[in-house]
Short mmCIF file of C-alpha atoms in Angstrom, two decimals:
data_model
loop_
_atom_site.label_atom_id
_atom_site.label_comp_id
_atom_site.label_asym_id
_atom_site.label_seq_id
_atom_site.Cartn_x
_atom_site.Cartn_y
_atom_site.Cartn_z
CA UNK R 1 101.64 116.85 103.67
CA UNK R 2 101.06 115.01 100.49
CA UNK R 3 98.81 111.94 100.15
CA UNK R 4 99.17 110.10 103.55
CA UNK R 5 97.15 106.93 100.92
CA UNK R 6 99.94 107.20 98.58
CA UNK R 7 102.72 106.61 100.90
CA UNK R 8 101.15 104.05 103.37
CA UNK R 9 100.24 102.21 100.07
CA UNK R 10 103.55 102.57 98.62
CA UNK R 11 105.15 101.65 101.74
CA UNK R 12 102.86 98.21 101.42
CA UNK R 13 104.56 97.41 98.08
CA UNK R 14 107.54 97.82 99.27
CA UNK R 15 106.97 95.31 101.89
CA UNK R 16 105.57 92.94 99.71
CA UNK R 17 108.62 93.12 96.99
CA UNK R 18 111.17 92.68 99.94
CA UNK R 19 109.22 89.84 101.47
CA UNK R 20 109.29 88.36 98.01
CA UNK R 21 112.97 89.40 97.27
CA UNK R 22 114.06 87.52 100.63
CA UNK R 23 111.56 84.55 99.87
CA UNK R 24 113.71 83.72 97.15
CA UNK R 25 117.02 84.23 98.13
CA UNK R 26 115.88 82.05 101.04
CA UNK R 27 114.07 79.36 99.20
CA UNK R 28 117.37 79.00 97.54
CA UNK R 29 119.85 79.13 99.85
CA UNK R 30 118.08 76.74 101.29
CA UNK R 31 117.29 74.26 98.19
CA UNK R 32 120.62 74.04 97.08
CA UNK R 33 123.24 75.14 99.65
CA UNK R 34 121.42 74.39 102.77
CA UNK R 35 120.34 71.82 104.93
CA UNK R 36 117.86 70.78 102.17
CA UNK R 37 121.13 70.27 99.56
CA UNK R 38 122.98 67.85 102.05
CA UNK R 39 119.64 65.85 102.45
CA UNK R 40 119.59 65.30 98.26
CA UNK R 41 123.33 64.19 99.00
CA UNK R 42 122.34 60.89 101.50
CA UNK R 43 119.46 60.60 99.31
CA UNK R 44 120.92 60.25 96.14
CA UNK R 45 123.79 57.80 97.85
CA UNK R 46 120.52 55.60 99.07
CA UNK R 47 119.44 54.96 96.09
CA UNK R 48 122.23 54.24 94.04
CA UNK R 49 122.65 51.41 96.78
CA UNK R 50 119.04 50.17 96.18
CA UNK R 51 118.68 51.14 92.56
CA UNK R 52 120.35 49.10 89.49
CA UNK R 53 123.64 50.23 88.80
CA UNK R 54 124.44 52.52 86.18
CA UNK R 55 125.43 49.52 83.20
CA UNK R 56 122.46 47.26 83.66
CA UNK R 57 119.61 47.36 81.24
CA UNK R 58 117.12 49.10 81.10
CA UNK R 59 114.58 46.43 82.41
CA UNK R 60 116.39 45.84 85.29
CA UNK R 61 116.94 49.30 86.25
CA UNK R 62 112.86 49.62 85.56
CA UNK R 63 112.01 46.94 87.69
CA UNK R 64 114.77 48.30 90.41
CA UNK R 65 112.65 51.55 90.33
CA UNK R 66 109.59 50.24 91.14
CA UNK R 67 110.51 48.09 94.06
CA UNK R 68 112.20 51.21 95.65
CA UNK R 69 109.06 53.48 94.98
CA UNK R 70 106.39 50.90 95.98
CA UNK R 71 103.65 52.21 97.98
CA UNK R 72 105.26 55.69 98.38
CA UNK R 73 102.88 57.73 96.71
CA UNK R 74 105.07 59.79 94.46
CA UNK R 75 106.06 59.60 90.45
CA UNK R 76 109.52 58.42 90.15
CA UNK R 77 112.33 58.96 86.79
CA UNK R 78 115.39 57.94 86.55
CA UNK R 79 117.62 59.24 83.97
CA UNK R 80 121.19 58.55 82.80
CA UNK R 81 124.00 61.44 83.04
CA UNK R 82 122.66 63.26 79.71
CA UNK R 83 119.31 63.55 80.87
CA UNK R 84 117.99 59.99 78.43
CA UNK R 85 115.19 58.63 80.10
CA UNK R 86 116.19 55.16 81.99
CA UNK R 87 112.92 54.60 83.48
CA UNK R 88 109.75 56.14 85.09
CA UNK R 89 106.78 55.01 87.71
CA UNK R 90 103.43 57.10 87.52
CA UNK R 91 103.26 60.16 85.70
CA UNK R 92 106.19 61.55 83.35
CA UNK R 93 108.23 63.68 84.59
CA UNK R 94 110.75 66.74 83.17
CA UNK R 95 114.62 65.97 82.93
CA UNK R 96 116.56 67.89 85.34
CA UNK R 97 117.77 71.33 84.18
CA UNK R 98 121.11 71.04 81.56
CA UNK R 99 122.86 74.06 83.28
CA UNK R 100 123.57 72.32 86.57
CA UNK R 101 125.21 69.54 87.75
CA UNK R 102 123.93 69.01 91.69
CA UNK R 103 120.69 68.27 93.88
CA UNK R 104 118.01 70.81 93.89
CA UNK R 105 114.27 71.49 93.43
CA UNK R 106 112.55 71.40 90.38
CA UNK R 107 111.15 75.06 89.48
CA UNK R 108 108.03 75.22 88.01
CA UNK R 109 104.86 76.85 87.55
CA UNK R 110 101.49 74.91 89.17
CA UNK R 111 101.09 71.68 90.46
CA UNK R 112 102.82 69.99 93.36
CA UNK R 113 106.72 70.72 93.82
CA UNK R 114 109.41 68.20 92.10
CA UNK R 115 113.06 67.58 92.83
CA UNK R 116 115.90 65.87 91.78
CA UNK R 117 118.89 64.37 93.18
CA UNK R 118 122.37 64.06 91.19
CA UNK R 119 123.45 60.25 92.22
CA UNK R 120 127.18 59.69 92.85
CA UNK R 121 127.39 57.81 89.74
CA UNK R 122 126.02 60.52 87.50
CA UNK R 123 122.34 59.52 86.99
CA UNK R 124 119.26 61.38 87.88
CA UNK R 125 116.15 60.50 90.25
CA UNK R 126 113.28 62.91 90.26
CA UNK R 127 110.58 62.90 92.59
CA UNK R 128 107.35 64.45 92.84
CA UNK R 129 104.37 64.16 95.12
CA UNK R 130 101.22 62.53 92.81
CA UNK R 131 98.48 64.97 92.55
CA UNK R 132 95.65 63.29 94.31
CA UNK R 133 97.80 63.25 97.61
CA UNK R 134 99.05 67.35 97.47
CA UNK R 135 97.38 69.32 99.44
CA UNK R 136 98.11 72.82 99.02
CA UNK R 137 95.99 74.64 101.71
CA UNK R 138 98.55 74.03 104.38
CA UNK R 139 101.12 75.91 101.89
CA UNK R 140 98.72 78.73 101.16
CA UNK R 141 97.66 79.13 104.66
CA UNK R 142 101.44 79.23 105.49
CA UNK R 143 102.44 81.10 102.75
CA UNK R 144 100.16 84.16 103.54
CA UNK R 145 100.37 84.23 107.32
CA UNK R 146 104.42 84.47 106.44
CA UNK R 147 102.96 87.57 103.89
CA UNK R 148 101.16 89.18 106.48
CA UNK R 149 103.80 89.16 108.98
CA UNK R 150 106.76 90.69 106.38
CA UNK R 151 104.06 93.29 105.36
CA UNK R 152 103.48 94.17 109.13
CA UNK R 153 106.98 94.32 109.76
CA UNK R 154 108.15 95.96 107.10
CA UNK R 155 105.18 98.37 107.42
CA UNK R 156 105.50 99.50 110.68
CA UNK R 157 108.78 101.98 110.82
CA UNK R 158 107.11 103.46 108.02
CA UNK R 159 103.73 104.10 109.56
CA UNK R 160 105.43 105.05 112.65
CA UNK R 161 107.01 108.15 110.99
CA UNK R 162 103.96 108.89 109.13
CA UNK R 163 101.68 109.22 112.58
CA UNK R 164 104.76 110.84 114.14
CA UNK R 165 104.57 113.06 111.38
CA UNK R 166 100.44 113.62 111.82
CA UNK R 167 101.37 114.14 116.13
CA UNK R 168 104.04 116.54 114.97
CA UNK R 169 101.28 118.83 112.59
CA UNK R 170 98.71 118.61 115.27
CA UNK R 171 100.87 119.95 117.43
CA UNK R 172 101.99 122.65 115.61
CA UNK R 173 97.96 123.78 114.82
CA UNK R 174 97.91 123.85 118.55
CA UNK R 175 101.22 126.21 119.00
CA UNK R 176 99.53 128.40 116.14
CA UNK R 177 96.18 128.53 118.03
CA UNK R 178 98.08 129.28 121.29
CA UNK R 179 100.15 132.00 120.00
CA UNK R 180 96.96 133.19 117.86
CA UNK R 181 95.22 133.53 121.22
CA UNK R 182 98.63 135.12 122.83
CA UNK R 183 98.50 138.01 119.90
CA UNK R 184 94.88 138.82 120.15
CA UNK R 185 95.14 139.57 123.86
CA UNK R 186 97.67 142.02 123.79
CA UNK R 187 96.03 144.34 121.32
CA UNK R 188 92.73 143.73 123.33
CA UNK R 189 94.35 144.60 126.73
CA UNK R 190 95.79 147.72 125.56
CA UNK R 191 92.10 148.30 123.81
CA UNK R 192 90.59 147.23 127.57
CA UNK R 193 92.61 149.87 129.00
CA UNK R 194 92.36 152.54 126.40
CA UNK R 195 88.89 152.61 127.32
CA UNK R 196 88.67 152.57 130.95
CA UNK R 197 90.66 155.59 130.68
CA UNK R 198 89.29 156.93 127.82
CA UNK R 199 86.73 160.34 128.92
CA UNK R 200 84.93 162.45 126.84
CA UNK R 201 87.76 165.10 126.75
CA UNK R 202 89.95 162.23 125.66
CA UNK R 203 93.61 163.08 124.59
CA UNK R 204 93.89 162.53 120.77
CA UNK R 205 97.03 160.76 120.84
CA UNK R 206 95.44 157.90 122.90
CA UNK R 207 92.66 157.88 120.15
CA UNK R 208 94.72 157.12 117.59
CA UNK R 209 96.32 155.02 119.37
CA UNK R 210 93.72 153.06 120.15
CA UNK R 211 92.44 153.18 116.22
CA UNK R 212 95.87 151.84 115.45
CA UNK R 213 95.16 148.84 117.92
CA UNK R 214 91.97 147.97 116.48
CA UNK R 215 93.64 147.88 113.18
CA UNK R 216 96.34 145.80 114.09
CA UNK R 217 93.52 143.37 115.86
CA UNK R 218 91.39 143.09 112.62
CA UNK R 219 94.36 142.49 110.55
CA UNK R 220 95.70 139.63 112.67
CA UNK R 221 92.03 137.70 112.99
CA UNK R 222 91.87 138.33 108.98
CA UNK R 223 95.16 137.02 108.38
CA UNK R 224 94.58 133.99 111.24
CA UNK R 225 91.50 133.09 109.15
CA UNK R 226 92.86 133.55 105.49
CA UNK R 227 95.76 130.78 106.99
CA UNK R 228 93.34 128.56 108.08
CA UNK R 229 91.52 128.68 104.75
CA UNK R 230 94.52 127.91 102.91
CA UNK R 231 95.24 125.06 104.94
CA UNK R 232 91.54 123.43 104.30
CA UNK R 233 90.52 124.50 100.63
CA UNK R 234 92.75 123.26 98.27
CA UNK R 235 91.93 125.49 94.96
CA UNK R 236 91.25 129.15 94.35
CA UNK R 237 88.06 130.58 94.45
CA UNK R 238 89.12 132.80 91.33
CA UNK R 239 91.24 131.88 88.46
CA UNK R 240 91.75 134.26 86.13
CA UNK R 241 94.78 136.50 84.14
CA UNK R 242 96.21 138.94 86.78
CA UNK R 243 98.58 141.99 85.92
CA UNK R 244 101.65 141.32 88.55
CA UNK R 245 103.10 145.28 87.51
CA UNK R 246 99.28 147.11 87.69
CA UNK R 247 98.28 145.37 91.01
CA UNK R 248 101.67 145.96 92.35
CA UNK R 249 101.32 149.37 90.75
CA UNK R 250 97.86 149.72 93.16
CA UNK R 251 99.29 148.23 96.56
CA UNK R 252 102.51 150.51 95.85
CA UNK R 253 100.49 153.63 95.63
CA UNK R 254 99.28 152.93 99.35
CA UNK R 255 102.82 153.65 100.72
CA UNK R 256 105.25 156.58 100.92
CA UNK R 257 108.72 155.82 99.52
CA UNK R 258 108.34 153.09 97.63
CA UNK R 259 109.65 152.96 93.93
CA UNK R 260 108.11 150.30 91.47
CA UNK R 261 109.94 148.88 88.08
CA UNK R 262 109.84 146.38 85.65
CA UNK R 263 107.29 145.24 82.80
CA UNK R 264 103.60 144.00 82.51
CA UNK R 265 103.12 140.55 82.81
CA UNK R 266 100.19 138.40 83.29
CA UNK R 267 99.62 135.36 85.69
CA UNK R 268 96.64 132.96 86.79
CA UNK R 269 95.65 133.59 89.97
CA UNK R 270 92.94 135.04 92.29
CA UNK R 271 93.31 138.62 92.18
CA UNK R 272 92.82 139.08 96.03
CA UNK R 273 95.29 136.66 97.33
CA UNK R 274 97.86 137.84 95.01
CA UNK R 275 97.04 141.89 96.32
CA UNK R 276 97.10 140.50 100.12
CA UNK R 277 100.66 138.42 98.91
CA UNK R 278 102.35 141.75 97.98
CA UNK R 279 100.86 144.04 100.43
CA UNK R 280 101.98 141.88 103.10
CA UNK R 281 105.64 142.00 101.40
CA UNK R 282 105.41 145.67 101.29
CA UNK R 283 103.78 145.72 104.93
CA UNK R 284 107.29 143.88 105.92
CA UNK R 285 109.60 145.87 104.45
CA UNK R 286 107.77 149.22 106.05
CA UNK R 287 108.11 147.51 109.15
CA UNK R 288 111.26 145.66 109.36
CA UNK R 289 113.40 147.45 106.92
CA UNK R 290 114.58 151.01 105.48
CA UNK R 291 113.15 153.25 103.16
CA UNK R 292 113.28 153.24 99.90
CA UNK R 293 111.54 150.19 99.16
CA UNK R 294 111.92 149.07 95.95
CA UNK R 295 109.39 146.68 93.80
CA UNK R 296 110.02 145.14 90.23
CA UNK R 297 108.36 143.43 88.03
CA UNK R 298 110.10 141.17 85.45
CA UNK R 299 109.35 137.77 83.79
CA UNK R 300 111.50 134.54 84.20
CA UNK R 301 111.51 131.17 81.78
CA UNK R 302 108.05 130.06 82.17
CA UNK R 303 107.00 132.52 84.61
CA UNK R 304 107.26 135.47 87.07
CA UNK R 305 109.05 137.14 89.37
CA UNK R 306 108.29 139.87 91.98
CA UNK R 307 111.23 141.52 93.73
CA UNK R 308 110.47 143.36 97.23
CA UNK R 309 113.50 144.74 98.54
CA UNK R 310 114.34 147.45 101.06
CA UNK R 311 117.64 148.91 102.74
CA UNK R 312 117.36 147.55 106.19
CA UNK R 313 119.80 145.28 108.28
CA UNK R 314 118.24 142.24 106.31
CA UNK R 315 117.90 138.28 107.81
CA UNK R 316 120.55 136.39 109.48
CA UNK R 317 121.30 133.32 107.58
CA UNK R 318 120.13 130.85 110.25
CA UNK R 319 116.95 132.93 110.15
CA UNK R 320 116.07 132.42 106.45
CA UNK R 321 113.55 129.88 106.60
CA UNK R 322 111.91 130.68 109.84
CA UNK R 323 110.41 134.33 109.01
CA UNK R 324 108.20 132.21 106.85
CA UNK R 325 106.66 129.88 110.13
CA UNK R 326 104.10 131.73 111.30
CA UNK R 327 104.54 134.28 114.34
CA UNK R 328 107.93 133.11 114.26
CA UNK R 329 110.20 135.34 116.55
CA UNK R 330 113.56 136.24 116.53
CA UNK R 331 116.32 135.40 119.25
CA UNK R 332 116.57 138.52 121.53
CA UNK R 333 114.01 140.31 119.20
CA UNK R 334 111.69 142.59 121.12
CA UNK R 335 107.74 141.09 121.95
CA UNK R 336 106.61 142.92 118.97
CA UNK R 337 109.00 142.20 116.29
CA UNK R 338 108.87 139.36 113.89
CA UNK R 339 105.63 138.02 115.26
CA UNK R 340 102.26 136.94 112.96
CA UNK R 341 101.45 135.41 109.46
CA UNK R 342 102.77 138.03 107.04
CA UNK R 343 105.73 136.42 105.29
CA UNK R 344 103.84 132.59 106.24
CA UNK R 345 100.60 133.71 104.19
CA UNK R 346 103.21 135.48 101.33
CA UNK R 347 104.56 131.85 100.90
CA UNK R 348 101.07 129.71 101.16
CA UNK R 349 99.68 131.96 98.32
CA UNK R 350 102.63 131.90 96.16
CA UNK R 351 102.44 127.94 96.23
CA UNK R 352 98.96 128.00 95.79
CA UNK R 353 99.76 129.85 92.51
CA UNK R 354 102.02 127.09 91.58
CA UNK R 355 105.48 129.12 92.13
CA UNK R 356 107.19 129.87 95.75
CA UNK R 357 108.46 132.48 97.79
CA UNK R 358 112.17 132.99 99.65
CA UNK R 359 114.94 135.39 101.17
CA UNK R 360 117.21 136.30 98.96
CA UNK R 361 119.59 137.89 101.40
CA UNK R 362 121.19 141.32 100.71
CA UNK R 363 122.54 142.71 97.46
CA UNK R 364 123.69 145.65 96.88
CA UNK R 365 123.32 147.11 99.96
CA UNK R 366 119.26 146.08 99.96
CA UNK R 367 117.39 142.86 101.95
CA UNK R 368 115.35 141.64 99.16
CA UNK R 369 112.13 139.24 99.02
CA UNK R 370 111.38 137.37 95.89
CA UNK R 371 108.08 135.16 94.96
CA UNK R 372 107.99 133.28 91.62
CA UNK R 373 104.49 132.56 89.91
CA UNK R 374 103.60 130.69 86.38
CA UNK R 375 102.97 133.17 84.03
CA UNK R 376 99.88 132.66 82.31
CA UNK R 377 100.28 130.76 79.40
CA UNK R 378 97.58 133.36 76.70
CA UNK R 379 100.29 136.09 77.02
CA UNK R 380 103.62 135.88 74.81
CA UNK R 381 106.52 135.88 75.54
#
């Protein structure tokens, strides 16, 4: 899972651009269009019945102004139809925007909020609240309690699939502990068993089986623990150039039938994950497929590529993605097929290394595995 920070904060600023996004399409909707825009419309017919009309001079129309804004706390201008300047109580005030033609508020930056209302006989009165008697703290106060609840809101979906994601990871640490715990005991009963029975005329055949079962014991618990390391540390313990084709060339050697192909090229890596990624890959195809297995070797744009293929009935299609969960099992496989970390560890240490690992299906007649990995970048090309 990538940063669970990054997302949640993300997922914040998204909140907070939607909250402002709908602040303004609401502020005005309802400014202009509203409930707010009929208001300007009584008001401005109000006070074209108390003001001066429209021809009388300007002293009249002065003295008209202040009688109707006496005591109200607010400066007061009144201009003609082309925005000139008629008259004014208080402090001066802005002419109303020249690209519109109705009631609305006055946008600006600071200070308390102005508006103006578009008269029925063309003139302009704008209003605004004086500064000694605006008191912005309500606003604010509203203003981020409004905040808080759109970031909640829009927050919560979001965190809600991030914790459902979390439940969902826990849970599956707990089905890989449980079937951990389900694979050790088998190998441990048979071991149990093996040596209740075993005398000291003991038939050979039960002694190798029973050094095949501590194998396959101290293989799983080495595997369970290199998957749990993985998960926790995030780097490599080692980084340094790896040959793909001579450790290929050394995990090869290990098995009967097994061709190997292709050309030397060089990686970053750590040496022992990369040997554990391609014996396991080998380990697979011994198990799972047909002899010959074949192994190549060849580099890609930017990288590498290692090919592990082998002539056995291959992966159903729905199947393709699931060998790599670990001790995934197939539907109507047998107990012991298809179960453990193999092809899951092939995959965490090939993204570890910065490249990845997949089916490729069958071709030719062969069920082939391939892993890409960054060729290191001291070797030419």
């Amino acid at each position: 899972m990538r940063k669970l920070y990054l997302r949640i904060y993300l997922a914040v600023l998204a909140s907070l651009a939607a909250f402002a996004l709908a602040s303004g399409v609401l502020w005005r909707q309802l400014s202009d269009t509203g409930p707010l825009g009929h208001a300007f419309e009584v008001a401005g017919t109000l006070a074209q019945n108390v003001l001066a009309p429209a021809a009388a001079p300007k002293p009249e129309q002065q003295a008209a102004l202040e009688r109707f804004v006496a005591n109200s706390r607010a400066d007061v201008a009144l201009f003609s139809d082309d925005r000139t300047l008629l008259a004014w109580v208080g402090e001066p005030l802005p002419p109303p925007y020249t690209d519109r033609d109705r009631s609305g508020w006055l946008r600006h930056w600071g200070g308390p909020p102005a508006w103006t209302i578009r008269m029925p006989d063309g003139r302009w009165l704008v209003a605004r609240v004086r500064h000694d008697h605006w008191h912005p703290g309500f606003g604010l106060f509203l203003l981020l309690a409004l905040l808080a609840l759109a970031v909640g809101v829009g927050a919560y979906p979001v965190v809600r699939r991030l914790t459902a994601r979390i439940e969902e990871l826990v849970g599956a640490h707990k089905v890989l502990l449980a079937n951990a715990s389900h694979e050790l005991r088998t190998p441990l009963a048979r071991i149990r068993m093996a040596v209740e029975l075993m005398k000291e005329n003991a038939d050979p055949k039960r002694k190798r089986d029973l050094g095949l079962d501590i194998a396959e014991l101290d293989t799983l618990i080495d595997e369970i623990l290199l998957a749990s390391r993985l998960e926790v540390v995030k780097g490599l313990d080692v980084d340094e150039e790896v040959d793909l084709l001579a450790l290929a060339s050394e995990e090869c050697a290990r098995y009967e039938e097994v061709e190997l192909g292709g050309q030397p090229v060089s990686v970053r890596g750590d040496p022992r994950l990369l040997r554990r990624m391609i014996r396991n890959l080998l380990e697979n195809a011994r198990r799972h497929g047909a002899p010959p297995i074949e192994v190549s070797v060849c580099r890609t744009e930017g990288g590498a590529e290692l090919r592990v293929c082998d002539h056995g009935p291959g992966i159903a299609e729905a199947e393709r993605e699931g060998v790599f969960r670990p001790f995934h099992r197939f539907e109507g496989a047998r107990a012991s097929a298809g179960a453990g970390l193999g092809l899951a560890l092939v995959r965490q240490i090939a993204r570890r290394h910065g490249g990845d690992a997949r089916y490729l299906g069958r071709e030719q007649r062969r069920s082939c595995f391939a892993v890409s990995l960054v060729m290191s970048p001291h070797v030419p090309s």
